[in-house]
Amino acid sequence: MNTADTNKVVGKPLNRVDGHLKVTGGARYAAEFPVAKIAYGVTIQSTIAKGKITQIDTKAAERLPGVLAVITHLNAPKAFGDKGGGRKLQVLQDNIVLYGGQHIGIVVADTFERAMHAASLVQVRYEEEKPTLNMRENLNKGYVPKSNRMPPDSSVGNVTQGLTSAAVRIEQTYTTPVENHNPMEPHATTAVWQGDQLLLYDATQGIFQVQEKVAGVLGIEPANVRVMSYYIGGGFGCKGSAWSHVPLAAMAARQVKRPVKLVLGRIQMYGPVGFRPETIQQVSLGATRDGKLTALRHTGTSQTSTFDEFIEPVGKSARMMYACPNIETSHRLVQLDQGTPTFMRAPGEASGSFALESAMDELAYALKIDPIELRLRNYAEVDPSKNLPWSSKSLRECYKVAAERFGWQKRNPKPRSMRDANYLIGWGMATATYPTNRSSASAIAQIMADGTAVIRTGSHDIGTGTYTVMTQVAAEALGIPVEKIRIELGDTNLPETPVSGGSQTAASVGSAVHLAGNQARAKLMQLALADQKSPLYGLNEQDIIAQDGQLLVKNKSSKAETYEAILTRHGLKMIEARADAKPGEEKEKYSMHSFGSQFAEVRVNPDSGEVRVTRWVGAFGVGRLLNAKTANSQLIGGIVYGIGMALMEHTVTDPNRGRVVNADLAEYHVPVNADIPEIDVLFVDERDPHINPLGVKGVGEIGITGVAAAIANAVYHATGKRIRDLPITLDKLL
Ligand code: MOS
């Protein structure tokens, strides 16, 4: 049996179910919970990048009225190590300074203002050592990463031979700077102890990861830590793992015996909570005269900290993007005296596609082949790294529909050939791709006797629309209208789900909600079909349609029974099903990716070098859409941040002291409305029967991939200048 096709709510452009709560202030974020006797924590941060604290004078701070505690390494409670995944933390256990902005103390007071004032009175003396801060000067110290998140190297065929035999070669270096996430909502934690139980309201993309990490640091059972994160004002990866301030807030709350709220100031968001690392990448392409790739090598070095590893996997897309007999990738790390970098907006794919897709454009020019045509000549019919078929791939269609919408055939490929009055006009394109990730996830579906339903699942809505799309998935599985469905998420008391990162929430949690909903509906139906008092008694499942909270007999809608009637007659308050959904063998059988194409028009002022993006078309094959509106918004968001990456974003570190120079939104530029043109997002209809029960691929991160390259390629077309160093600022064009 099936829910009726007319009943399909999955895919519809439903408005956000939490939109009203958000615009009326009813949606509570981590720092907004009214907790009795709340105290305020403010952290003190190191002003040097490397060395030791030799003296820390807290007396003036402690004397201030309202100050409840000043905690430093001299009096901090013992921490129980760094169990759990995620980043290694600094929680006041010694006097060692590992990077600028490291939390070296926390002041707690009865008001935020008093805590801020007290923190400013703490005097710290250091024995300073010369920090290593420049990756480019230390490339000779590059090493092979040891962490096992992914194999750092890959090799198919023989790239050296492929390059030697090539008629045309492109060998170039591309660089990307440190970037910071800058979500609207800063990191924030409210820590409340109830006896041995710790409640944390935390701004996080991973409630279960925070639970495990904080429990590990405090040396308590994860079951004694409850993490809640109902609404999150943007994550972009920086909230994808627990950072030091979270256990520090819990430690402080235990010490002062009051709940503690700790919100990082905007300036504190640069340093101790991750960033996208700087990268240096080399791409070597070899090709025949008619544009067939004979070799593709993509190597990258990125920075990590001295105490932890994070790899920006820039070569990952090169492993699967184009058909080529010889492909090699590698990743190296250089340790710097800075905080540990972390996931940021398609880590690896966003930064790596800038290099690879710029190089493909350079090759297209060298061969005098249209850049779309070059990509089509090297279209990968299977994943060349795994030799596996794609679960689905609509990239040809993505090139086609976006090129048509953009008007690509009117392009004169000659640089500086297109003008609008005094401005130089450039058109550029690039390929987008992101893997479909999926992890185990659980969900409970409850059909209530009043005809409503509740879905309970851990997970998070980091602004992406999880509440909304899960409502739609549940509505379809249950055959209950969306208005009658309530989603509970963002609480470790709910069934376990993965971190909301890697664009995997829809595929992972969506699958669990879908299965739980189906099972709950099937249970209900069994009740009716086996019940002599039901008008459906004795019929087969195949004859029944679930719709609008009723079971209807196909082609005979007069025979029907409501969910309420079934449950009430059986004296049941509800019927419930739990699904523990996990990925299966599909990963062994298929390579699973989203694909897309990005088309940019730029207008360059030849006198000032100013670049404005004036048009954008992107087309994407991302499997089944759960919600046409939120998916469209996700892709627009990705493209907007890609424009930021291409033209503006750059975290500048003082080369001597290791402190971020532009640690605020006035100096760290992200795109604003005036920077963004109309963005035209097209979806290619794509049915993927293999990927997961919903056929959904995830739309969180693919939007940013390829964007910086499309812009760099458009800038080259406009100006004849190839910029291989992001961001493309006007000084580089003069
Ligand atoms: Mo995303 S960078 O995996 O939160």
CSV table of C-alpha atoms and ligand atoms in Angstrom, one decimal, residues 205 236-237 343-345 347 501-502 701, ligand 1:
chain,number,residue,atom,x,y,z
A,205,GLN,CA,25.5,21.0,15.2
A,236,PHE,CA,28.7,26.3,8.7
A,237,GLY,CA,31.0,23.7,10.5
A,343,PHE,CA,35.2,21.9,8.9
A,344,MET,CA,33.9,25.0,7.0
A,345,ARG,CA,31.3,25.1,4.2
A,347,PRO,CA,35.7,21.6,3.6
A,501,GLY,CA,27.5,18.3,9.1
A,502,GLY,CA,28.7,16.9,5.8
A,701,GLU,CA,27.3,22.2,0.9
B,1,MOS,MO1,29.5,21.4,7.5
B,1,MOS,S1,31.2,22.4,7.1
B,1,MOS,O1,30.0,19.7,7.5
B,1,MOS,O2,28.9,21.9,9.0
